Short mmCIF file of C-alpha atoms and ligand atoms in Angstrom, two decimals:
data_model
loop_
_atom_site.label_atom_id
_atom_site.label_comp_id
_atom_site.label_asym_id
_atom_site.label_seq_id
_atom_site.Cartn_x
_atom_site.Cartn_y
_atom_site.Cartn_z
CA MET A 89 -15.54 -8.80 13.30
CA ASP A 90 -16.70 -9.73 16.82
CA THR A 91 -13.92 -12.28 17.33
CA VAL A 92 -11.30 -9.76 16.21
CA ILE A 93 -12.77 -7.19 18.61
CA ASP A 94 -12.67 -9.73 21.45
CA ARG A 95 -9.02 -10.55 20.69
CA LEU A 96 -8.07 -6.86 20.57
CA THR A 97 -10.00 -6.09 23.75
CA GLU A 98 -8.25 -8.91 25.62
CA SER A 99 -4.81 -7.83 24.38
CA GLN A 100 -2.62 -5.48 26.38
CA ALA A 101 0.32 -4.87 24.04
CA ILE A 102 -0.40 -4.82 20.32
CA PHE A 103 2.24 -4.77 17.57
CA LEU A 104 0.90 -3.29 14.30
CA SER A 105 2.59 -3.50 10.93
CA THR A 106 1.93 -2.93 7.25
CA HIS A 107 3.66 -3.54 3.89
CA ILE A 108 7.09 -2.37 2.75
CA ASN A 109 7.21 0.68 0.46
CA PRO A 110 3.97 1.80 2.10
CA ASP A 111 1.27 3.71 0.25
CA GLY A 112 -1.30 6.04 1.82
CA ASP A 113 -3.63 3.18 2.73
CA ALA A 114 -0.87 1.21 4.44
CA ILE A 115 0.27 4.21 6.51
CA GLY A 116 -3.25 5.56 7.04
CA SER A 117 -4.78 2.30 8.25
CA LEU A 118 -1.74 1.64 10.47
CA ILE A 119 -1.90 5.03 12.21
CA ALA A 120 -5.70 5.12 12.45
CA LEU A 121 -5.92 1.73 14.13
CA GLY A 122 -2.86 2.44 16.29
CA LEU A 123 -4.25 5.73 17.61
CA GLY A 124 -7.67 4.16 18.12
CA LEU A 125 -6.27 1.28 20.17
CA GLN A 126 -4.10 3.67 22.15
CA GLN A 127 -7.22 5.69 22.99
CA HIS A 128 -8.73 2.38 24.12
CA GLY A 129 -5.93 2.04 26.70
CA LYS A 130 -3.73 -0.38 24.74
CA HIS A 131 0.03 -0.34 24.62
CA ILE A 132 0.88 -0.12 20.89
CA TYR A 133 3.94 -0.44 18.65
CA LEU A 134 3.58 0.80 15.07
CA TYR A 135 6.11 -0.64 12.63
CA ASN A 136 7.03 -0.32 8.97
CA ALA A 137 10.25 -1.66 7.46
CA SER A 138 10.55 1.24 5.00
CA PRO A 139 10.93 4.96 5.64
CA ILE A 140 7.64 6.89 5.62
CA PRO A 141 7.26 8.59 2.22
CA ALA A 142 7.71 12.37 2.55
CA VAL A 143 4.16 13.06 1.35
CA TYR A 144 2.69 11.15 4.32
CA ARG A 145 4.86 12.68 7.03
CA PHE A 146 2.19 15.30 7.78
CA LEU A 147 -0.17 12.68 9.23
CA PRO A 148 -0.84 13.27 12.94
CA GLY A 149 0.69 10.35 14.84
CA VAL A 150 3.23 9.51 12.11
CA GLN A 151 6.08 9.93 14.63
CA LEU A 152 4.81 6.77 16.36
CA VAL A 153 5.81 4.63 13.37
CA GLN A 154 9.12 2.86 14.02
CA GLN A 155 11.46 1.44 11.40
CA VAL A 156 13.13 -0.87 13.91
CA LEU A 157 11.61 -3.86 15.64
CA PRO A 158 10.92 -3.66 19.37
CA GLU A 159 13.69 -5.03 21.58
CA SER A 160 11.50 -7.29 23.65
CA SER A 161 8.87 -9.66 22.34
CA ALA A 162 6.43 -8.78 25.12
CA TRP A 163 3.62 -8.23 22.62
CA ASP A 164 0.59 -10.44 22.84
CA THR A 165 -0.94 -9.66 19.46
CA ALA A 166 0.22 -8.67 15.98
CA VAL A 167 -2.07 -6.83 13.57
CA VAL A 168 -0.99 -6.91 9.92
CA LEU A 169 -2.70 -4.34 7.71
CA ASP A 170 -3.06 -3.99 3.93
CA CYS A 171 -0.94 -7.09 3.18
CA GLY A 172 -2.10 -9.89 0.87
CA THR A 173 0.63 -12.14 2.25
CA LEU A 174 2.49 -12.00 5.55
CA ASP A 175 5.90 -11.66 3.90
CA ARG A 176 4.88 -8.24 2.50
CA ILE A 177 5.87 -6.78 5.88
CA GLY A 178 9.52 -7.54 5.10
CA VAL A 179 12.10 -8.37 7.76
CA ALA A 180 9.53 -8.45 10.59
CA VAL A 181 8.03 -11.74 9.35
CA ASP A 182 9.84 -13.97 11.85
CA PHE A 183 9.15 -11.58 14.71
CA VAL A 184 5.42 -11.56 13.92
CA ARG A 185 5.28 -15.33 13.48
CA GLY A 186 6.75 -15.63 16.97
CA LEU A 187 3.92 -13.64 18.61
CA PRO A 188 0.99 -15.53 20.20
CA GLN A 189 -1.65 -14.38 17.70
CA VAL A 190 -1.81 -12.62 14.35
CA ILE A 191 -4.81 -10.59 13.10
CA ASN A 192 -4.95 -10.05 9.33
CA ILE A 193 -6.84 -6.92 8.20
CA ASP A 194 -6.89 -6.47 4.43
CA HIS A 195 -8.84 -5.91 1.20
CA HIS A 196 -6.72 -7.74 -1.44
CA VAL A 197 -8.56 -10.43 -3.44
CA THR A 198 -5.38 -12.48 -3.37
CA ASN A 199 -5.17 -12.44 0.45
CA THR A 200 -3.80 -15.81 1.56
CA ASN A 201 -5.83 -15.82 4.80
CA PHE A 202 -2.75 -15.91 6.97
CA GLY A 203 -3.07 -15.36 10.71
CA GLN A 204 -5.41 -16.88 13.28
CA TYR A 205 -7.97 -14.06 13.01
CA ARG A 206 -9.00 -12.15 9.92
CA LEU A 207 -10.96 -9.18 8.70
CA VAL A 208 -10.49 -9.59 4.96
CA ASP A 209 -12.99 -7.96 2.64
CA SER A 210 -12.14 -7.49 -1.02
CA THR A 211 -15.25 -5.34 -1.52
CA ALA A 212 -13.76 -2.68 0.77
CA CYS A 213 -12.15 0.17 -1.18
CA SER A 214 -9.20 0.19 1.22
CA SER A 215 -7.89 -1.24 4.45
CA ALA A 216 -8.73 2.16 5.95
CA GLU A 217 -12.43 1.42 5.26
CA ILE A 218 -12.19 -1.81 7.27
CA VAL A 219 -10.34 -0.02 10.10
CA TYR A 220 -13.10 2.62 10.12
CA ARG A 221 -15.77 -0.08 10.55
CA LEU A 222 -13.73 -1.75 13.28
CA LEU A 223 -13.23 1.48 15.25
CA LYS A 224 -16.94 2.28 14.97
CA LYS A 225 -17.91 -1.15 16.23
CA MET A 226 -15.46 -0.77 19.14
CA ALA A 227 -17.09 2.60 19.96
CA ILE A 228 -13.74 4.37 19.65
CA THR A 229 -14.04 8.11 19.03
CA ILE A 230 -12.76 9.06 15.58
CA ASP A 231 -10.98 12.30 16.42
CA ALA A 232 -9.40 14.62 13.83
CA ALA A 233 -6.06 12.75 13.92
CA ILE A 234 -7.62 9.33 13.29
CA ALA A 235 -9.96 10.87 10.69
CA THR A 236 -7.00 12.33 8.77
CA SER A 237 -5.41 8.90 8.44
CA ILE A 238 -8.63 7.18 7.40
CA TYR A 239 -9.38 9.93 4.87
CA THR A 240 -5.85 9.73 3.42
CA GLY A 241 -6.05 5.94 3.12
CA ILE A 242 -9.31 6.08 1.20
CA LEU A 243 -8.29 9.07 -0.93
CA THR A 244 -5.04 7.49 -2.09
CA ASP A 245 -6.23 3.88 -2.57
CA THR A 246 -9.16 5.02 -4.72
CA GLY A 247 -6.89 7.31 -6.76
CA SER A 248 -8.94 10.28 -5.54
CA PHE A 249 -12.24 8.46 -6.12
CA ARG A 250 -11.35 7.50 -9.71
CA PHE A 251 -10.29 3.84 -9.54
CA ALA A 252 -12.65 0.88 -9.95
CA ASN A 253 -12.59 0.15 -6.20
CA THR A 254 -14.32 3.49 -5.47
CA ASN A 255 -17.52 2.55 -3.66
CA SER A 256 -20.28 4.36 -1.85
CA ALA A 257 -18.52 3.79 1.50
CA ALA A 258 -15.53 5.77 0.20
CA TYR A 259 -17.74 8.85 -0.10
CA THR A 260 -19.80 8.39 3.05
CA ILE A 261 -16.79 7.68 5.25
CA CYS A 262 -14.78 10.57 3.80
CA SER A 263 -17.72 12.91 4.30
CA GLU A 264 -17.88 11.85 7.94
CA MET A 265 -14.10 12.31 8.27
CA VAL A 266 -14.43 15.88 6.99
CA GLN A 267 -17.08 16.50 9.65
CA ALA A 268 -14.64 15.08 12.20
CA GLY A 269 -12.13 17.78 11.30
CA VAL A 270 -10.25 16.75 8.13
CA ASP A 271 -9.47 19.58 5.72
CA PRO A 272 -9.52 18.00 2.21
CA TYR A 273 -7.44 20.81 0.72
CA THR A 274 -4.67 20.41 3.30
CA VAL A 275 -4.50 16.66 2.74
CA ALA A 276 -4.47 17.09 -1.05
CA GLN A 277 -1.70 19.70 -0.81
CA HIS A 278 0.49 17.31 1.19
CA VAL A 279 -0.24 14.18 -0.80
CA TYR A 280 -0.35 15.56 -4.35
CA GLY A 281 0.89 19.14 -4.21
CA THR A 282 4.36 19.02 -2.72
CA TYR A 283 6.61 17.02 -5.06
CA SER A 284 10.36 17.54 -5.02
CA LEU A 285 11.97 18.78 -8.22
CA GLY A 286 13.74 15.40 -8.41
CA ARG A 287 10.39 13.64 -8.48
CA ILE A 288 9.24 15.72 -11.43
CA LYS A 289 12.52 14.96 -13.24
CA LEU A 290 12.05 11.27 -12.47
CA LEU A 291 8.55 11.49 -13.95
CA ASN A 292 10.12 12.91 -17.09
CA MET A 293 12.42 9.88 -17.33
CA ALA A 294 9.55 7.51 -16.57
CA LEU A 295 7.45 9.00 -19.38
CA ASP A 296 10.43 8.84 -21.72
CA SER A 297 10.93 5.14 -20.91
CA ILE A 298 7.46 4.09 -22.09
CA GLU A 299 7.41 1.29 -24.65
CA ILE A 300 4.24 -0.02 -26.30
CA SER A 301 3.81 -3.68 -27.32
CA ALA A 302 3.43 -4.58 -30.98
CA ASN A 303 -0.35 -5.03 -30.61
CA GLY A 304 -0.66 -1.73 -28.71
CA LYS A 305 -2.39 -3.36 -25.74
CA LEU A 306 0.42 -3.17 -23.21
CA SER A 307 2.52 -0.22 -22.12
CA LEU A 308 5.75 -0.61 -20.20
CA MET A 309 7.55 1.94 -18.06
CA THR A 310 11.02 1.26 -16.60
CA LEU A 311 12.77 2.90 -13.66
CA THR A 312 16.35 2.00 -12.83
CA GLN A 313 18.61 2.71 -9.87
CA ASP A 314 20.63 5.01 -12.15
CA MET A 315 17.54 7.17 -12.64
CA PHE A 316 16.98 7.39 -8.88
CA ARG A 317 20.61 8.37 -8.36
CA GLU A 318 20.53 10.97 -11.12
CA THR A 319 17.41 12.66 -9.76
CA ASP A 320 18.16 12.06 -6.05
CA THR A 321 14.85 10.24 -5.59
CA ASN A 322 13.59 7.02 -3.95
CA PRO A 323 11.06 4.27 -4.74
CA GLU A 324 8.44 6.31 -2.84
CA ASP A 325 8.63 8.89 -5.63
CA VAL A 326 7.39 6.32 -8.18
CA ASP A 327 3.95 6.20 -6.56
CA GLY A 328 1.26 6.93 -9.17
CA MET A 329 3.55 7.17 -12.20
CA ILE A 330 2.21 3.96 -13.72
CA ASN A 331 -1.14 5.70 -14.20
CA TYR A 332 0.34 7.72 -17.07
CA ALA A 333 1.19 4.48 -18.88
CA LYS A 334 -2.31 3.17 -18.16
CA ARG A 335 -4.00 6.22 -19.62
CA ILE A 336 -2.69 5.62 -23.14
CA GLU A 337 -5.40 4.90 -25.71
CA ASP A 338 -6.06 1.19 -26.43
CA VAL A 339 -3.77 0.07 -23.60
CA LYS A 340 -5.37 -2.71 -21.56
CA VAL A 341 -2.48 -3.39 -19.22
CA ALA A 342 0.28 -1.07 -18.04
CA ALA A 343 3.41 -2.46 -16.44
CA LEU A 344 6.09 -0.64 -14.49
CA ILE A 345 9.43 -2.29 -13.85
CA MET A 346 11.30 -0.82 -10.91
CA GLU A 347 14.84 -1.89 -10.15
CA ASN A 348 15.34 -2.49 -6.42
CA GLU A 349 18.47 -1.55 -4.57
CA ASN A 350 21.13 -4.24 -4.50
CA GLY A 351 21.14 -6.37 -1.40
CA ALA A 352 17.68 -5.24 -0.33
CA VAL A 353 15.25 -7.76 1.15
CA GLN A 354 13.21 -7.48 -2.02
CA LYS A 355 13.96 -9.26 -5.26
CA ARG A 356 15.96 -7.48 -7.98
CA TYR A 357 12.90 -6.02 -9.74
CA HIS A 358 9.43 -5.03 -8.65
CA VAL A 359 6.76 -5.10 -11.34
CA SER A 360 3.54 -3.12 -10.91
CA LEU A 361 0.57 -3.94 -13.13
CA ARG A 362 -2.57 -1.90 -13.80
CA SER A 363 -5.47 -2.78 -16.09
CA ASP A 364 -8.23 -0.83 -17.74
CA GLY A 365 -10.76 -2.97 -15.83
CA THR A 366 -11.14 -5.67 -18.49
CA VAL A 367 -8.11 -7.75 -17.49
CA ASP A 368 -7.50 -9.41 -14.10
CA VAL A 369 -3.94 -8.36 -13.30
CA ALA A 370 -4.12 -9.93 -9.81
CA GLU A 371 -4.21 -13.28 -11.58
CA ILE A 372 -1.24 -12.37 -13.78
CA ALA A 373 0.71 -11.13 -10.73
CA ALA A 374 -0.21 -14.28 -8.80
CA SER A 375 1.24 -16.42 -11.60
CA PHE A 376 4.56 -14.71 -10.85
CA GLY A 377 4.23 -15.21 -7.09
CA GLY A 378 2.74 -11.78 -6.35
CA GLY A 379 -0.81 -10.54 -5.91
CA GLY A 380 -3.08 -7.53 -5.54
CA HIS A 381 -6.47 -6.49 -6.86
CA PHE A 382 -8.33 -7.08 -10.15
CA SER A 383 -7.05 -3.82 -11.69
CA ALA A 384 -3.89 -3.14 -9.64
CA ALA A 385 -1.33 -5.76 -8.72
CA GLY A 386 2.37 -6.44 -8.43
CA PHE A 387 5.12 -8.99 -7.98
CA GLY A 388 8.84 -9.28 -7.29
CA VAL A 389 11.22 -11.08 -9.64
CA GLU A 390 14.88 -12.10 -9.93
CA SER A 391 15.82 -11.64 -13.57
CA SER A 392 17.89 -9.63 -16.02
CA LEU A 393 16.12 -6.54 -17.31
CA LYS A 394 16.21 -7.89 -20.86
CA ALA A 395 14.63 -11.22 -19.92
CA LEU A 396 12.03 -9.46 -17.76
CA LYS A 397 10.97 -7.16 -20.60
CA LYS A 398 10.61 -10.21 -22.83
CA THR A 399 8.43 -11.93 -20.21
CA ILE A 400 6.23 -8.86 -19.92
CA ASN A 401 5.90 -8.62 -23.67
CA SER A 402 4.67 -12.20 -23.72
CA ILE A 403 1.80 -11.04 -21.46
CA ALA A 404 0.86 -8.55 -24.19
CA GLU A 405 0.48 -11.30 -26.77
CA LYS A 406 -2.28 -12.91 -24.70
CA LEU A 407 -4.31 -9.72 -24.33
P1 AMP R 263 2.19 -1.83 -6.60
O1 AMP R 263 2.62 -2.68 -7.70
O2 AMP R 263 3.23 -1.73 -5.52
O3 AMP R 263 1.69 -0.51 -7.03
O4 AMP R 263 0.99 -2.56 -5.92
C1 AMP R 263 -0.23 -2.80 -6.54
C2 AMP R 263 -1.04 -3.72 -5.70
O5 AMP R 263 -0.49 -5.02 -5.75
C3 AMP R 263 -1.08 -3.34 -4.25
O6 AMP R 263 -2.37 -3.56 -3.77
C4 AMP R 263 -0.07 -4.25 -3.61
O7 AMP R 263 -0.39 -4.53 -2.28
C5 AMP R 263 -0.09 -5.49 -4.48
N1 AMP R 263 1.24 -6.04 -4.59
C6 AMP R 263 2.34 -5.41 -5.05
N2 AMP R 263 3.42 -6.20 -5.00
C7 AMP R 263 3.03 -7.36 -4.47
C8 AMP R 263 3.71 -8.60 -4.15
N3 AMP R 263 5.01 -8.77 -4.37
N4 AMP R 263 2.96 -9.58 -3.62
C9 AMP R 263 1.65 -9.41 -3.40
N5 AMP R 263 0.96 -8.29 -3.68
C10 AMP R 263 1.63 -7.27 -4.21
MN1 MN R 264 -1.23 -0.81 -0.01
MN1 MN R 265 -4.89 -0.91 0.24
#
């Protein structure tokens, strides 16, 4: 922690980035650290390769997040948040590699320890928890704007304090964030209470697509580009849908296949995996070149849908 603080303190211009198709922890930890460093007198550039999901556009400071890379490379430090591997940031990989130093802040068990300096802690419930600790140690005031981002990161990554990564820090930090000015109801209304009609229709299709393996231990949900087109939705609208497949009785592992847009930087399909806590899906995802956490992981794959479903069914046989 101290070395990372020294590096940040010595830096003048800091480029911060997080993973493509960002979730609440990615966006929350990015904005919280960005605003904190700005308050500390640093010149900051906040970057994400994907558009900010509609449900997170209420976050104070969200307008600072750019989808394009800076024109000059006059940045002395890169901070990469909530990424198990550097390539999760997408097209900015080469830009970041070209900067003098990279700081890796993350909580994935599969983190590859990229970057010269690291704050990687897989016992943290979220990257937002690590950012909170860092800001505290740097004596940066956690104002209501920063608090909203930290709160949202923890709330979403713990599945509203329901997932296995929910720890005591999740509660204590969120309690402090509420004291700092966060209104839990307002955040919940934005994050969970304002879905487009298209998203609800997509959920209907997702539920309809569920297939259960012969032994009943694996459930599979599939979302295609046709479904997105038909409902006028985007990958951001898929967030959380896999949990329905995971809730099914006797299911140990839920998988969600999402077809990526043609020509995108990502591979043809993204597969999300969730387990009931008895199966290490990070290990399964890693065997396909991906990663994640014990109970929530993912990977990208080039395949036909038919072959991919067969591959996923072969996971079921080993459960
Ligand atoms: P998702 O499948 O996108 O819901 O992600 C579940 C977890 O796995 C998250 O913590 C991700 O950061 C991680 N993850 C997803 N896809 C990948 C990937 N291609 N490589 C490494 N980690 C991933
Ligand atoms: Mn994330
Ligand atoms: Mn996270």
